[in-house]
Amino acid sequence: MSLSGWTGADTWLLSGSKRPERLDQTRDSAEFVERTERMRPDLSTDVVVVGAGVIGAAIALELARVGRRVIVVDKAGAAGQGSTSASSAVVRYNFSTSAGVATAWESHYCWLDWAAHLGHEVGDLIRFEQSGLVMLDVDAAPRAGWLPLFDEIGVPYEEWDAETLAARVPGIDTGRYWPPKRINTDEFWADARTRLGGVYTPDAGYITDPQLAAHNLAGAAAAEGAEFRFRSLVTAVELGDGRVRAVVLADGTRIACDVLINAAGPWSGKLNEMAGVGSDFTVTVRSMRQEVAHVLAPAGYHPDGGIGPSVADMDLGTYFRGEIGGGLLVGGTEPECDPFEWLDDPDDADLNPTMAVFEAHVTRAARRLPELTVPNRARGVVGVYDVTEDWTPIYDRTELDGFYVAIGTSGNQFKNAPVVGQFMAALVEQVESGADHDAHPVQFLAKNTGLQIDLGTFSRKRPRNTSSSGTVMG
């Protein structure tokens, strides 16, 4: 099923059995349209998923696969138009928890055979570009702290010293500059006194088009019977007898449901407040504005006919990954020397790249790749992240029966979306059947790797993850 045309000006209804139809073309009679606007009939479904980004679309697919009737609502005009569209879409395995590494490694196999994961013809597909990734050594996250997780899970890797790093990444500066510093200080430009190496994961890479990934998942979900309602803003959550009963949209539509899943990204906090949930959360979630710069890679960085490795460089406070056509995407790793751009309202975000942030990101990358040119005009994408204080997501139920959350996902969970959908389907199936996930966390058996993943790691009630780097690296 092709997803072309989803970006039209009106709301579309999608299902696996029908072609998309405009809501305002159901009848030719103006009288009928006027009457239905006044008396919008209630809809009914098993599950409402709020948010049609890569996470929400993946959840819809997996719930539809297990036989749930699913309606996805999103205020945007098409799947993946929020935080997903601003993702660097890096596929890596470096996380600070065993469950985090296992989730990323299991998801790796979904990306490798994307068509099989989707299970339906959905038009053009994303590609997984396997470029490899090197995580440079840094005091804040020494390799000794997380390599045992790679060994436990079975993620292949190579340990590189400074000489190997220099040989494998042409033109790289192997100096150790920790901690990151502002680029307008003398300390930033001081010579390095020691050198660093890193850990290389050859199976890492990136997804060519993050928004298309959400479209692919939504198309597969629609083929399984899920419906998508775009340009649909949730304005109320109705409760009854201590559980979710319905959601109400801005146009007056009421959708009765047994289960509501909050996958609204940066807007997830608003939805939680609307439903009155979060009183027992031990980790907070906030919205953060982020910029990713786009520049030309220096000569020699990309091998002939290939893509140079992604580099995670917390030592300088940056990361970069190549892309087809000789480009380089450059982002930051939230170094303490830079101000965080927290937002009370994600709708307040200025979505234009700024020269100050662009220069900071690209200059740091140029410190690591001395042949990189820093342009005098900002170019890139701006998005809003949905961030927990320990950069570990929350995949859980809440204190309100029937209300579930897949939040705190922005920045480092795009890669895990295929498996997150399966997590949430497993949680809904077991909790709605009477399981006490708070007391006895659901154990998820991954079908590709055979790994058992403790979903308690992503609990809303967990202790703060003290092993976290406190950055997008998790």
CSV table of C-alpha atoms in Angstrom, one decimal, residues 111-302:
chain,number,residue,atom,x,y,z
A,111,TRP,CA,16.5,-3.1,10.2
A,112,LEU,CA,18.7,-5.7,8.4
A,113,ASP,CA,15.7,-7.4,6.8
A,114,TRP,CA,13.2,-4.5,6.9
A,115,ALA,CA,10.8,-5.9,4.3
A,116,ALA,CA,10.4,-9.1,6.3
A,117,HIS,CA,9.9,-7.1,9.5
A,118,LEU,CA,7.1,-5.1,7.9
A,119,GLY,CA,5.5,-8.2,6.3
A,120,HIS,CA,3.5,-6.1,3.8
A,121,GLU,CA,4.2,-4.2,0.5
A,122,VAL,CA,4.2,-0.6,1.5
A,123,GLY,CA,6.0,1.1,-1.4
A,124,ASP,CA,9.5,2.5,-1.2
A,125,LEU,CA,11.5,1.2,1.8
A,126,ILE,CA,14.2,2.8,3.9
A,127,ARG,CA,17.7,1.4,3.7
A,128,PHE,CA,20.1,0.5,6.5
A,129,GLU,CA,23.6,1.7,5.6
A,130,GLN,CA,26.1,-0.3,7.6
A,131,SER,CA,29.0,2.1,8.0
A,132,GLY,CA,30.3,1.0,11.4
A,133,LEU,CA,30.7,3.3,14.5
A,134,VAL,CA,33.6,4.1,16.7
A,135,MET,CA,32.9,5.2,20.3
A,136,LEU,CA,35.9,7.3,21.3
A,137,ASP,CA,37.3,6.8,24.8
A,138,VAL,CA,36.1,9.2,27.4
A,139,ASP,CA,36.4,9.5,31.1
A,140,ALA,CA,32.7,9.9,31.6
A,141,ALA,CA,31.9,6.5,30.0
A,142,PRO,CA,35.1,4.3,30.0
A,143,ARG,CA,34.9,1.2,27.9
A,144,ALA,CA,35.5,-1.0,30.9
A,145,GLY,CA,32.0,0.0,32.1
A,146,TRP,CA,30.1,-1.0,29.0
A,147,LEU,CA,32.1,-3.5,27.1
A,148,PRO,CA,31.0,-6.3,29.5
A,149,LEU,CA,27.5,-5.6,28.2
A,150,PHE,CA,28.6,-6.2,24.6
A,151,ASP,CA,30.2,-9.5,25.8
A,152,GLU,CA,27.0,-10.5,27.6
A,153,ILE,CA,24.7,-9.7,24.7
A,154,GLY,CA,27.1,-10.9,21.9
A,155,VAL,CA,27.7,-7.6,20.1
A,156,PRO,CA,30.8,-7.8,17.9
A,157,TYR,CA,33.4,-5.1,18.5
A,158,GLU,CA,37.1,-4.2,18.0
A,159,GLU,CA,39.2,-2.3,20.5
A,160,TRP,CA,41.3,0.3,18.9
A,161,ASP,CA,44.3,2.1,20.3
A,162,ALA,CA,45.3,5.6,19.0
A,163,GLU,CA,47.4,4.2,16.2
A,164,THR,CA,44.6,2.0,14.9
A,165,LEU,CA,42.1,4.8,15.2
A,166,ALA,CA,44.3,7.0,13.0
A,167,ALA,CA,44.8,4.3,10.5
A,168,ARG,CA,41.1,3.4,10.2
A,169,VAL,CA,39.6,6.9,10.1
A,170,PRO,CA,41.6,9.0,7.7
A,171,GLY,CA,42.5,12.4,8.9
A,172,ILE,CA,41.3,12.0,12.5
A,173,ASP,CA,43.0,13.8,15.3
A,174,THR,CA,43.5,11.3,18.1
A,175,GLY,CA,44.1,13.9,20.8
A,176,ARG,CA,42.4,13.6,24.2
A,177,TYR,CA,40.7,16.9,25.0
A,178,TRP,CA,38.3,16.0,27.9
A,179,PRO,CA,36.3,17.7,29.3
A,180,PRO,CA,34.5,19.5,26.4
A,181,LYS,CA,34.9,23.2,26.4
A,182,ARG,CA,33.2,26.2,24.8
A,183,ILE,CA,34.8,27.0,21.4
A,184,ASN,CA,35.4,30.6,22.2
A,185,THR,CA,37.9,29.8,25.0
A,186,ASP,CA,41.6,29.4,24.9
A,187,GLU,CA,41.3,26.0,26.6
A,188,PHE,CA,39.3,24.6,23.7
A,189,TRP,CA,42.2,25.3,21.3
A,190,ALA,CA,45.0,24.0,23.7
A,191,ASP,CA,47.1,21.2,22.4
A,192,ALA,CA,46.3,17.7,23.5
A,193,ARG,CA,48.8,16.1,25.8
A,194,THR,CA,47.6,12.5,25.5
A,195,ARG,CA,45.9,10.4,22.8
A,196,LEU,CA,42.8,8.3,22.8
A,197,GLY,CA,41.5,5.2,21.1
A,198,GLY,CA,38.0,3.8,20.9
A,199,VAL,CA,35.7,0.8,20.4
A,200,TYR,CA,34.5,0.0,16.9
A,201,THR,CA,31.3,-1.8,16.2
A,202,PRO,CA,31.3,-2.9,12.5
A,203,ASP,CA,27.5,-3.7,12.5
A,204,ALA,CA,26.4,-0.2,13.3
A,205,GLY,CA,25.2,2.4,10.7
A,206,TYR,CA,22.2,4.5,10.0
A,207,ILE,CA,18.8,4.6,8.4
A,208,THR,CA,18.6,6.6,5.2
A,209,ASP,CA,15.3,8.3,5.8
A,210,PRO,CA,13.9,8.5,9.3
A,211,GLN,CA,10.5,9.8,8.3
A,212,LEU,CA,10.1,7.2,5.6
A,213,ALA,CA,10.8,4.6,8.3
A,214,ALA,CA,7.7,5.8,10.2
A,215,HIS,CA,5.7,5.8,6.9
A,216,ASN,CA,6.8,2.2,6.3
A,217,LEU,CA,5.7,1.1,9.8
A,218,ALA,CA,2.4,3.0,9.4
A,219,GLY,CA,1.7,1.4,6.1
A,220,ALA,CA,2.3,-2.1,7.5
A,221,ALA,CA,0.1,-1.3,10.5
A,222,ALA,CA,-2.7,-0.1,8.1
A,223,ALA,CA,-2.4,-3.3,6.2
A,224,GLU,CA,-3.0,-5.1,9.5
A,225,GLY,CA,-6.2,-3.1,10.0
A,226,ALA,CA,-5.0,-0.1,12.1
A,227,GLU,CA,-6.5,3.3,11.3
A,228,PHE,CA,-4.6,6.6,11.3
A,229,ARG,CA,-6.2,10.0,11.9
A,230,PHE,CA,-4.0,12.9,11.1
A,231,ARG,CA,-4.5,16.6,11.9
A,232,SER,CA,-6.3,15.3,15.0
A,233,LEU,CA,-5.4,16.9,18.3
A,234,VAL,CA,-6.4,15.3,21.5
A,235,THR,CA,-8.1,17.8,23.8
A,236,ALA,CA,-9.4,15.5,26.6
A,237,VAL,CA,-9.1,12.0,28.1
A,238,GLU,CA,-12.2,10.6,29.7
A,239,LEU,CA,-12.0,8.4,32.7
A,240,GLY,CA,-14.4,6.2,34.4
A,241,ASP,CA,-14.2,3.7,37.3
A,242,GLY,CA,-10.5,4.4,37.6
A,243,ARG,CA,-9.5,3.7,34.0
A,244,VAL,CA,-9.3,5.2,30.6
A,245,ARG,CA,-12.6,5.3,28.8
A,246,ALA,CA,-12.2,7.6,25.8
A,247,VAL,CA,-10.2,10.4,24.1
A,248,VAL,CA,-11.8,13.5,22.7
A,249,LEU,CA,-10.4,15.3,19.6
A,250,ALA,CA,-10.4,19.0,18.9
A,251,ASP,CA,-13.1,18.5,16.2
A,252,GLY,CA,-15.4,16.9,18.8
A,253,THR,CA,-14.8,13.3,17.8
A,254,ARG,CA,-15.0,11.0,20.8
A,255,ILE,CA,-13.1,7.7,20.5
A,256,ALA,CA,-14.1,5.1,23.2
A,257,CYS,CA,-11.2,2.8,24.1
A,258,ASP,CA,-10.0,0.4,26.7
A,259,VAL,CA,-6.3,1.3,26.3
A,260,LEU,CA,-4.5,4.6,25.5
A,261,ILE,CA,-0.8,4.6,24.7
A,262,ASN,CA,1.0,7.9,25.0
A,263,ALA,CA,3.7,8.0,22.3
A,264,ALA,CA,3.4,11.7,21.7
A,265,GLY,CA,7.1,12.5,21.9
A,266,PRO,CA,7.7,16.1,23.2
A,267,TRP,CA,4.0,16.5,23.7
A,268,SER,CA,3.8,13.4,26.0
A,269,GLY,CA,3.9,15.6,29.1
A,270,LYS,CA,0.8,17.5,28.1
A,271,LEU,CA,-1.1,14.2,27.5
A,272,ASN,CA,0.0,12.9,30.9
A,273,GLU,CA,-1.3,16.0,32.6
A,274,MET,CA,-4.5,15.8,30.7
A,275,ALA,CA,-5.1,12.3,32.1
A,276,GLY,CA,-3.7,13.1,35.6
A,277,VAL,CA,-0.9,10.5,35.5
A,278,GLY,CA,2.6,10.7,36.6
A,279,SER,CA,2.3,11.0,40.4
A,280,ASP,CA,4.3,7.9,40.9
A,281,PHE,CA,7.0,8.5,38.3
A,282,THR,CA,10.5,8.5,39.8
A,283,VAL,CA,12.1,10.0,36.7
A,284,THR,CA,11.0,13.2,35.0
A,285,VAL,CA,10.5,13.9,31.3
A,286,ARG,CA,11.1,17.3,29.6
A,287,SER,CA,11.2,18.8,26.1
A,288,MET,CA,14.6,19.8,24.7
A,289,ARG,CA,15.3,21.7,21.5
A,290,GLN,CA,18.0,20.1,19.5
A,291,GLU,CA,19.9,21.0,16.3
A,292,VAL,CA,21.8,18.7,13.9
A,293,ALA,CA,24.1,20.4,11.4
A,294,HIS,CA,24.7,19.3,7.8
A,295,VAL,CA,28.1,19.9,6.1
A,296,LEU,CA,30.3,18.3,3.5
A,297,ALA,CA,32.7,15.7,4.8
A,298,PRO,CA,36.4,16.3,4.4
A,299,ALA,CA,38.2,14.7,1.6
A,300,GLY,CA,39.2,11.1,2.3
A,301,TYR,CA,36.6,10.6,5.1
A,302,HIS,CA,34.4,8.5,2.9
